[in-house]
XYZ file of N, CA and C in Angstrom:
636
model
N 0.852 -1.182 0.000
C 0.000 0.000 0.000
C 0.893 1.238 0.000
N 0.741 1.998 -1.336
C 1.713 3.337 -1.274
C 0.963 4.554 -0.639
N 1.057 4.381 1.031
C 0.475 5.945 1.622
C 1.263 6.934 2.256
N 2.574 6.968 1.603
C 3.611 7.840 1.924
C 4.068 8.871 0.760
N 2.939 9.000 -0.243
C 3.335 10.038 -1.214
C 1.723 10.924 -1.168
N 2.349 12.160 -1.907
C 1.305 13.083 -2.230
C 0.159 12.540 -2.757
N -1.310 12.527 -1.665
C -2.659 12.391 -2.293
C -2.515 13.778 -3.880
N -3.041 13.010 -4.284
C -3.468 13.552 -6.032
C -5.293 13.912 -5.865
N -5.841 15.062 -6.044
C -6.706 15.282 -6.519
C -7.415 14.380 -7.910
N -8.746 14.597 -7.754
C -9.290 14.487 -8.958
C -8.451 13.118 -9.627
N -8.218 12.420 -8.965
C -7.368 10.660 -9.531
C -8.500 9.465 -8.796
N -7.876 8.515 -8.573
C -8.539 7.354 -8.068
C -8.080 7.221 -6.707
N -7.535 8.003 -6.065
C -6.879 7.591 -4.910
C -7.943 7.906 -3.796
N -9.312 8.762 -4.224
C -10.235 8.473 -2.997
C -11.685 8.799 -3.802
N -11.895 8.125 -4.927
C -13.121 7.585 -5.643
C -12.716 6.488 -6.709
N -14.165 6.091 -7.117
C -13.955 4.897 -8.043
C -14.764 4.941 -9.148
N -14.807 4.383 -10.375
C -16.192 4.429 -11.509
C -16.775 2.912 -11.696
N -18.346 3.286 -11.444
C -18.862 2.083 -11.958
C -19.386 2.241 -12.750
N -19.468 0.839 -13.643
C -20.933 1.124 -14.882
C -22.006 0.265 -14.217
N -23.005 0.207 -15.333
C -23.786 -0.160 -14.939
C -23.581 -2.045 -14.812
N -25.132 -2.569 -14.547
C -25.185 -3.955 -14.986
C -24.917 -4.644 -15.855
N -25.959 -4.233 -17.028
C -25.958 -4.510 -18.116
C -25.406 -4.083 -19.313
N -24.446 -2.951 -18.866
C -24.040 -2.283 -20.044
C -24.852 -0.992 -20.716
N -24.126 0.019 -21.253
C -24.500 1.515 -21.416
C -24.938 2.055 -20.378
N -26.119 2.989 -20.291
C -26.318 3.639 -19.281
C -25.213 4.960 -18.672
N -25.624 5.331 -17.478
C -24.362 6.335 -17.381
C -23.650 6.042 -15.793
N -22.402 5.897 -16.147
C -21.629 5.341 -15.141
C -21.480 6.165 -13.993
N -21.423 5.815 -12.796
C -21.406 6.892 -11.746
C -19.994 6.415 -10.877
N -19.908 7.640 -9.826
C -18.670 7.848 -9.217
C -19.082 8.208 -7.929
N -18.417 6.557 -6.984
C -18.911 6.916 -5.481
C -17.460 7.370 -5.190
N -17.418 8.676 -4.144
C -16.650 9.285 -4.294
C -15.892 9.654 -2.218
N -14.967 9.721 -1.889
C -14.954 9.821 -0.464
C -14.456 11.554 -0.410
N -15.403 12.478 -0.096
C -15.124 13.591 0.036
C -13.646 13.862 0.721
N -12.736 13.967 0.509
C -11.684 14.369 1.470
C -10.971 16.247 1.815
N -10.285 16.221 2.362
C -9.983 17.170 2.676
C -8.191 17.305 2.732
N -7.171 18.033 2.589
C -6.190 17.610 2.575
C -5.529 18.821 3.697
N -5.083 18.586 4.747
C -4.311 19.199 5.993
C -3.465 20.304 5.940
N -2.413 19.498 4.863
C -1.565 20.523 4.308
C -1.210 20.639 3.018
N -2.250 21.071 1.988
C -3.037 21.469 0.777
C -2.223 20.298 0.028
N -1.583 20.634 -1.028
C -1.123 19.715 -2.188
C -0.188 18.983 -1.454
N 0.588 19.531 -0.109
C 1.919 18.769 0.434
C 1.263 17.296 1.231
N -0.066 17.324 1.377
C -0.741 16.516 2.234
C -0.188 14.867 1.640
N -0.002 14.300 2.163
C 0.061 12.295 1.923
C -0.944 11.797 2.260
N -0.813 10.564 1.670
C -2.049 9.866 1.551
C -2.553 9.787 3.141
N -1.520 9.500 3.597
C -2.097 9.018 5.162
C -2.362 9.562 6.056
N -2.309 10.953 5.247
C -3.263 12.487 6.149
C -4.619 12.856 5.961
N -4.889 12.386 4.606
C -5.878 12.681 4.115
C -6.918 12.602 5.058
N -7.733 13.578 5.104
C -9.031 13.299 6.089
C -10.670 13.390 5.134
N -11.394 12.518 5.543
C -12.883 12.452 5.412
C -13.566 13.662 5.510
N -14.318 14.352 4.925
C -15.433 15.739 5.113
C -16.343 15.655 6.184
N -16.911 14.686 5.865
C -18.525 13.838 6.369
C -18.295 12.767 6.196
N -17.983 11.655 7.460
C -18.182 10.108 7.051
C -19.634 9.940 7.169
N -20.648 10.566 7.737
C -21.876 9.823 7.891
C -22.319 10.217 6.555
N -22.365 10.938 6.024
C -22.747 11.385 4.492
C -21.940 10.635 3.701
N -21.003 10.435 3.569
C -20.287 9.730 2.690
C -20.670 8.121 2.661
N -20.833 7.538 3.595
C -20.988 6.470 4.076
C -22.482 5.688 3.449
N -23.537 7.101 3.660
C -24.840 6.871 3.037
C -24.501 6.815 1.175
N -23.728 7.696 0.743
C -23.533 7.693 -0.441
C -23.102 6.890 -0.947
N -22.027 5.970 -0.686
C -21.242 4.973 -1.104
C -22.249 3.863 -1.167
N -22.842 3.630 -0.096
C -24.011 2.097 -0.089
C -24.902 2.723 -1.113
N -25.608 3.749 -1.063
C -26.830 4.051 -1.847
C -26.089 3.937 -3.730
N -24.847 4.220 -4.201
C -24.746 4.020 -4.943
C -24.743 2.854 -5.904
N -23.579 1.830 -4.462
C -23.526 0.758 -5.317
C -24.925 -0.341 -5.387
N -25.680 0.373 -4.537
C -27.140 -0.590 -4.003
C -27.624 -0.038 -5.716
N -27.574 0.815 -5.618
C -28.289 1.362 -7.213
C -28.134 0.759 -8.222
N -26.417 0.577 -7.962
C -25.852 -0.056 -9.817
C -26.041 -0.981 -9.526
N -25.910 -2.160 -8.643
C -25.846 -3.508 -8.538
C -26.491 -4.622 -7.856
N -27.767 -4.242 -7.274
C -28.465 -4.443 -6.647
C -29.390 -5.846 -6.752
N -29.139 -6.008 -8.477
C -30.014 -6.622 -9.184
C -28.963 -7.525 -9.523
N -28.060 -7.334 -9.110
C -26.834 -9.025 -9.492
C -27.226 -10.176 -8.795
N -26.777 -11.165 -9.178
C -26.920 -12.549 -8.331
C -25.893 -12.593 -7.432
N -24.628 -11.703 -7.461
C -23.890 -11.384 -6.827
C -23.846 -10.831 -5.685
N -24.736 -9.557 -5.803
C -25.215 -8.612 -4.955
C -25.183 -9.004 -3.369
N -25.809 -9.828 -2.912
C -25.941 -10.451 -1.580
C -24.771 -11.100 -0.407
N -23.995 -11.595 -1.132
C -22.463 -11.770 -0.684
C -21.813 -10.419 -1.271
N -21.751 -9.475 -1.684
C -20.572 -8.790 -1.720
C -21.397 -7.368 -0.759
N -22.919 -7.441 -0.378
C -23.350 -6.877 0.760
C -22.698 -6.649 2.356
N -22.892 -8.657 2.338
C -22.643 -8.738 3.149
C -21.028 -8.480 3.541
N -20.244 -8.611 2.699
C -18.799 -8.378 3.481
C -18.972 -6.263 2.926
N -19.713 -5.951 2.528
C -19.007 -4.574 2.587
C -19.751 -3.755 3.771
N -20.274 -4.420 4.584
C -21.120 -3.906 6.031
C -19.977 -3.264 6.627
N -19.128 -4.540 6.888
C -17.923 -3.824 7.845
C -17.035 -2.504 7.321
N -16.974 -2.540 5.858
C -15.958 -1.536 5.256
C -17.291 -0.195 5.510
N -18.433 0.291 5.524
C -19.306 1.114 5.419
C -18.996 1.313 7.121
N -19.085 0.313 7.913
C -18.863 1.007 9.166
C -17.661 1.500 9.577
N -16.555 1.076 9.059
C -15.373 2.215 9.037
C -14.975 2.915 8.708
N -16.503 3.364 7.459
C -15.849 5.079 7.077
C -16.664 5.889 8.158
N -17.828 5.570 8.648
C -18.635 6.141 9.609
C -17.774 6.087 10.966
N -16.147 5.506 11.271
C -15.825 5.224 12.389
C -14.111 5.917 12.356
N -13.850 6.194 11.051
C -12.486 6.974 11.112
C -12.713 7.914 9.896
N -11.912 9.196 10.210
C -11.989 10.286 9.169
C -10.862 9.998 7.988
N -9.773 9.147 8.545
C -8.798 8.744 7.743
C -9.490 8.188 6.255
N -8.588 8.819 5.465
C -9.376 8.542 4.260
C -8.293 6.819 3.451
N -6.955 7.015 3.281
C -6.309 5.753 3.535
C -6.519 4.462 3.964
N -6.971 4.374 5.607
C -7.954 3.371 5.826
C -8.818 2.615 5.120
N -10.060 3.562 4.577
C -11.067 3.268 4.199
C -10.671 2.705 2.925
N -9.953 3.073 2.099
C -9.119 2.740 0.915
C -8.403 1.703 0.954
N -8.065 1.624 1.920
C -7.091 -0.135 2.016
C -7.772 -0.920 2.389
N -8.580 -0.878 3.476
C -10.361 -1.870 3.675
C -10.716 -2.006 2.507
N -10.701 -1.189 1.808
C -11.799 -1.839 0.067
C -10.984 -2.615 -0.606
N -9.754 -2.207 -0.410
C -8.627 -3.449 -1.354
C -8.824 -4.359 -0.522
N -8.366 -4.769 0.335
C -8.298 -5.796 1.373
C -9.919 -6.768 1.327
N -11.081 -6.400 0.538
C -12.312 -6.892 0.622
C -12.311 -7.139 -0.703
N -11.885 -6.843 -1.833
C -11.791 -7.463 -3.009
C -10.598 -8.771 -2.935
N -9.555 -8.459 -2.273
C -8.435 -9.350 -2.195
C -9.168 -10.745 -1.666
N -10.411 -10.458 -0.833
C -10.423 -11.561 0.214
C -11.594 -12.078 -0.569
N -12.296 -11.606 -1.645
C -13.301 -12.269 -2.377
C -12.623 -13.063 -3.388
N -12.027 -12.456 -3.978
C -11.048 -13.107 -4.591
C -10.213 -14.575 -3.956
N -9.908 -14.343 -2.658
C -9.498 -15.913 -2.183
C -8.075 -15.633 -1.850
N -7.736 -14.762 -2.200
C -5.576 -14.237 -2.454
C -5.213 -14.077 -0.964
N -4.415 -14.565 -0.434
C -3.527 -14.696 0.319
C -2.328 -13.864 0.997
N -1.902 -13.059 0.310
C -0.524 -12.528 -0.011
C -0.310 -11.300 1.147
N 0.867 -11.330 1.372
C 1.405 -10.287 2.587
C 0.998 -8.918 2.315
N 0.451 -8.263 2.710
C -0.297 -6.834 2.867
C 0.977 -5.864 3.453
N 1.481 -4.783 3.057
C 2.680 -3.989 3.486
C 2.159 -2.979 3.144
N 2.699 -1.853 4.292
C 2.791 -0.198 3.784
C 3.995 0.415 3.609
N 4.379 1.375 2.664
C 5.383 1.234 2.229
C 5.773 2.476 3.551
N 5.280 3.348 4.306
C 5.613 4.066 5.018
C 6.361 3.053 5.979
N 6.048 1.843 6.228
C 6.997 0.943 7.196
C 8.482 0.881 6.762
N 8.462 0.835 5.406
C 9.578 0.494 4.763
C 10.290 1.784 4.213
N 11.612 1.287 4.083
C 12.738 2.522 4.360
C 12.820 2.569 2.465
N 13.123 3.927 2.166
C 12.882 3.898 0.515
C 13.525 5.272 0.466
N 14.148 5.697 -0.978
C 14.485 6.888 -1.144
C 14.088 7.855 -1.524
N 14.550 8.809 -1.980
C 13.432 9.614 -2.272
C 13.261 9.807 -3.944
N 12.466 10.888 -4.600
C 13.082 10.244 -5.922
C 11.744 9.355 -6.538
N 10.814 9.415 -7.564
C 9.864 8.166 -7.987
C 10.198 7.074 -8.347
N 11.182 6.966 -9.418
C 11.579 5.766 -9.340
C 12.711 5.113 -8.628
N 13.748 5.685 -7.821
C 14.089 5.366 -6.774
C 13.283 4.711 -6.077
N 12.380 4.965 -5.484
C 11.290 5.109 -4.382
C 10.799 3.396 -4.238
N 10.312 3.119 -5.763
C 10.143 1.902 -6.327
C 11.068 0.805 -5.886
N 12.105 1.221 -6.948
C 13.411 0.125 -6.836
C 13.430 0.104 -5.435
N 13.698 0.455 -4.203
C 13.810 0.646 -2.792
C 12.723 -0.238 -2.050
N 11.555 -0.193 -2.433
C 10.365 -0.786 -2.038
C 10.167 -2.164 -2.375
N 11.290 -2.172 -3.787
C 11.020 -3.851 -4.421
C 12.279 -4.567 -3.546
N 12.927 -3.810 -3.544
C 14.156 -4.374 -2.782
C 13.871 -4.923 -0.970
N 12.853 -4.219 -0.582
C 12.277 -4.317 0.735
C 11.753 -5.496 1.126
N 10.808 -5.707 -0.099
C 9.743 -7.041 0.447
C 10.538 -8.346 -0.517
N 11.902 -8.377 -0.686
C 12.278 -9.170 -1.679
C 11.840 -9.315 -3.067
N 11.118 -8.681 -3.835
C 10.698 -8.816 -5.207
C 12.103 -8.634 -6.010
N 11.402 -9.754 -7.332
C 12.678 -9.935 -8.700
C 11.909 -8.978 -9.551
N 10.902 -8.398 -9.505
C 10.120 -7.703 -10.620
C 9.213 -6.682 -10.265
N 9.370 -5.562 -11.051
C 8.377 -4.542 -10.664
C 7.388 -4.511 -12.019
N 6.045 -4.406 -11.124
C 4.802 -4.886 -12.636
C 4.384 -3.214 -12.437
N 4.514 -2.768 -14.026
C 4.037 -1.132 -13.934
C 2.765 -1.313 -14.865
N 2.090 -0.700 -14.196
C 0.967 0.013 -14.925
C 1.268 1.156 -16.621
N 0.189 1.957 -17.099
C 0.765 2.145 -18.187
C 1.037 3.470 -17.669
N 0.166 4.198 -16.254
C 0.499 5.473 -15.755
C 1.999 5.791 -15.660
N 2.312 4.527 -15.064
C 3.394 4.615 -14.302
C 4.989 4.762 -15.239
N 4.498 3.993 -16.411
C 5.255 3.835 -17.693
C 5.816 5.193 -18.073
N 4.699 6.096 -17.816
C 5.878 7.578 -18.242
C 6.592 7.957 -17.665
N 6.801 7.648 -16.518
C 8.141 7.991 -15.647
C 9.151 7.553 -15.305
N 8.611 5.926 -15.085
C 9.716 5.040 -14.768
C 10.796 4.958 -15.241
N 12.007 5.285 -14.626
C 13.335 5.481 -15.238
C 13.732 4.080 -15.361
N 13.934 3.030 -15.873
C 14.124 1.307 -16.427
C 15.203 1.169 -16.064
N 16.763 2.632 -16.475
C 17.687 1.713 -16.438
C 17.911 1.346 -14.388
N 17.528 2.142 -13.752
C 17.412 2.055 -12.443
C 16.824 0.580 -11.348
N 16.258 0.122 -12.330
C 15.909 -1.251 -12.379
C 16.388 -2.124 -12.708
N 17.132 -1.848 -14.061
C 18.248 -2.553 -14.257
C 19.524 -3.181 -13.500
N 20.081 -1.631 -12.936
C 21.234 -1.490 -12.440
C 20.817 -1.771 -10.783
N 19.915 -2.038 -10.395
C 19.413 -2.867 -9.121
C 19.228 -4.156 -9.509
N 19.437 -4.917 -10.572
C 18.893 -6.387 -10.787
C 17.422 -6.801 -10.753
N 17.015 -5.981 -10.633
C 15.575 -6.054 -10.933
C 14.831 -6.124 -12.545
N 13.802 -7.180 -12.519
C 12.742 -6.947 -13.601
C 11.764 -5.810 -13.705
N 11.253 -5.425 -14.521
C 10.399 -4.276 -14.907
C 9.330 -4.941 -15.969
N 8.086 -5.148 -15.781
C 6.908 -5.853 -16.678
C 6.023 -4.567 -16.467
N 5.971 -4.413 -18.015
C 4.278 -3.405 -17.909
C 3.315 -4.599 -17.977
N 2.222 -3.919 -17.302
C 0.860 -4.724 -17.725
C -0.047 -3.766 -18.123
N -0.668 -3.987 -19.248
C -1.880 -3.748 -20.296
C -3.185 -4.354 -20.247
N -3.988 -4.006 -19.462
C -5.516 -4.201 -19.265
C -5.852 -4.579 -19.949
N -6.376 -6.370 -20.602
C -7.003 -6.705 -21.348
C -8.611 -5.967 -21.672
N -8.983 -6.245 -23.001
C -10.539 -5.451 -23.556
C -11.568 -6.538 -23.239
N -11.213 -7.807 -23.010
C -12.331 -8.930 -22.991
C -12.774 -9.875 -21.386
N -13.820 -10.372 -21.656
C -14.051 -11.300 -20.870
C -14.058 -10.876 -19.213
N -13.981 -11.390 -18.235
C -14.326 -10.368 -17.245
C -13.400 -9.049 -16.837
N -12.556 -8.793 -17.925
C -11.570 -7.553 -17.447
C -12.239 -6.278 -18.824
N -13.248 -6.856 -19.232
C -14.082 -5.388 -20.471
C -14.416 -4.808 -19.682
N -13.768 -2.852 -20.305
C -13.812 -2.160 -19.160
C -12.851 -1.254 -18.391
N -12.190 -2.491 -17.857
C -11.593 -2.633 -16.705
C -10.587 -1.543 -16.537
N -9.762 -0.768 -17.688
C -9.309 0.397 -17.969
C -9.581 1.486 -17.209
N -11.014 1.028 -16.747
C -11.602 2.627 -16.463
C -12.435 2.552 -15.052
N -13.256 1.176 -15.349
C -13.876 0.587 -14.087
C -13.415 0.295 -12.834
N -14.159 0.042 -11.585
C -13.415 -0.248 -10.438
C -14.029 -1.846 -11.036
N -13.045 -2.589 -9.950
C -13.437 -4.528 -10.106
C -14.403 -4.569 -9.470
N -14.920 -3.739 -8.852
C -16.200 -4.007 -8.323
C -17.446 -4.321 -9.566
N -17.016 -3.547 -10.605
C -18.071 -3.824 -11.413
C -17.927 -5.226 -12.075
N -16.604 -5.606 -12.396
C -16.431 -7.234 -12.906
C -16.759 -8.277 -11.959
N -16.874 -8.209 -10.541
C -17.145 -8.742 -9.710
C -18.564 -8.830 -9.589
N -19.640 -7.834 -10.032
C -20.883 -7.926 -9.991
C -21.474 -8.447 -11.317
N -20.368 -8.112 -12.406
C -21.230 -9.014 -13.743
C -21.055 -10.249 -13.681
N -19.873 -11.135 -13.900
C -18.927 -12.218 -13.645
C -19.212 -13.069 -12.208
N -19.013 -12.394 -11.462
C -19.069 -12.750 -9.748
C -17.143 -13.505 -9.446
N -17.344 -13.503 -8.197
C -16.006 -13.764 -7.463
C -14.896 -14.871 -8.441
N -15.664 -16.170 -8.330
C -15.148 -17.369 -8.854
C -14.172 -16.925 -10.889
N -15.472 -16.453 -11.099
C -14.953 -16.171 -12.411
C -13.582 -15.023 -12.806
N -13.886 -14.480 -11.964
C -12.638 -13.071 -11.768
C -11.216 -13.922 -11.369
N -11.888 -14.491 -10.291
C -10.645 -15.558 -9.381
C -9.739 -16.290 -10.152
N -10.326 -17.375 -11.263
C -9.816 -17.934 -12.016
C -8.531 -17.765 -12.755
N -9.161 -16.231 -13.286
C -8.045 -15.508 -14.210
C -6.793 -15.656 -13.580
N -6.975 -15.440 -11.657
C -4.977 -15.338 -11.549
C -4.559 -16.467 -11.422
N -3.805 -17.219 -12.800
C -2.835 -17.983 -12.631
C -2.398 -18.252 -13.909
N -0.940 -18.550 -13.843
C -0.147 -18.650 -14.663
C -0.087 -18.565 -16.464
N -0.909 -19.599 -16.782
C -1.576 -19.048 -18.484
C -2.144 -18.288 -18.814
N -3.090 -17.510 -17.874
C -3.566 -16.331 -18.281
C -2.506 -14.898 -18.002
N -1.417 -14.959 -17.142
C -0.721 -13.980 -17.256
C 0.552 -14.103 -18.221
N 0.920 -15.215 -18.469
C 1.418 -15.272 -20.355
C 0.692 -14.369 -20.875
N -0.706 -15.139 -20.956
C -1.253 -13.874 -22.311
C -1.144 -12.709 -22.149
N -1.635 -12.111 -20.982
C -1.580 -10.918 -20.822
C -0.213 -10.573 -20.879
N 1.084 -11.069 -20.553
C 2.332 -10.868 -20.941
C 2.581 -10.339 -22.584
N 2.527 -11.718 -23.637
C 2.240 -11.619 -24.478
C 1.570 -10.124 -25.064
N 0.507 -9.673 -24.709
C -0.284 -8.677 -25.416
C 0.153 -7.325 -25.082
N 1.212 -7.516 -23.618
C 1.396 -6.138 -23.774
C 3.656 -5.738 -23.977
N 3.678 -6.718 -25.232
C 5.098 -6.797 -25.740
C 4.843 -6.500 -27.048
């Protein structure tokens, strides 16, 4: 979890987009009002909540809206009770943000060691910052996004022994979309099992494959 750099406005770092069920329609954005302490210098892990009780109503009333009507719907209710009562229970906006990863991770079935990188000692510098962080939790490979692709300095990765893999958001099958969508919405068309499937080994060839 990276909550030791500058919250970004107007990004994904404290809203999400869904579409609809069935496709078209107009996609909406449950959104966590925040506030930032010390304006643009603020980090993620300052970030504070406006209104959790307002926010809190907004977030359920939305996704009750878009998704209500899934076969899905009923299990992914029930585990997001607890994440709705901890935005109503801390102003921290971070929190609430790592609870929602941490509730897709666990529908999903995934296992894997949960870290904040504020624990971990790193330099300063963006892609420094990286290489430092991969070096922390033992990783041979850093998987970049395509955001991340414009900055990443490679040979720095290099010259640490490290791998560098972009990954490219497939267009099909339960990841259509997904570019733009939160997984919440592939999780409500698809449901858990089917999403789940995808992580393992032949399917991240392909996706290897497609984005070389």
């Amino acid at each position: 979890m990276l909550d030791d750099v500058q919250h970004t406005r107007r990004d994904y770092q404290d809203r999400a987009r869904l579409g609809t069920l069935h496709g078209g329609g107009t996609t909406r954005w449950p959104s966590l009002p925040t506030r930032l302490p010390h304006d643009r210098a603020t980090l993620i892990r300052d970030a504070r909540l406006v209104d959790p009780a307002r926010t809190r109503r907004r977030v359920e009333g939305i996704l009750r809206e878009q998704y209500r009507t899934s076969p899905f719907w009923p299990e992914f209710a029930d585990r997001l009770c607890p994440l709705l009562d901890l935005i109503g229970a801390t102003d921290r906006t971070a929190e609430i943000t790592q609870a929602s990863t941490l509730l897709l991770r666990d529908l999903l079935g995934w296992r894997g060691r949960v870290v904040r990188s504020s624990d971990l000692p790193a330099g300063a510098g963006r892609t420094q910052r990286l290489v430092d962080l991969c070096r922390a939790v033992g990783a041979s490979t850093y998987l970049c996004g395509t955001g991340g692709s414009r900055y990443i300095e490679s040979e720095r990765f290099v010259d640490a022994g490290l791998g560098l893999r972009q990954f490219v958001v497939p267009e099909d099958g339960v990841w259509a979309g997904a570019r733009v969508l939160s997984a919440v919405h592939g999780l409500m068309v698809h449901g858990p099992r089917a999403v789940a499937k995808f992580d393992n080994r032949s399917t991240w060839d392909n996706w290897d494959k497609r984005s070389k």
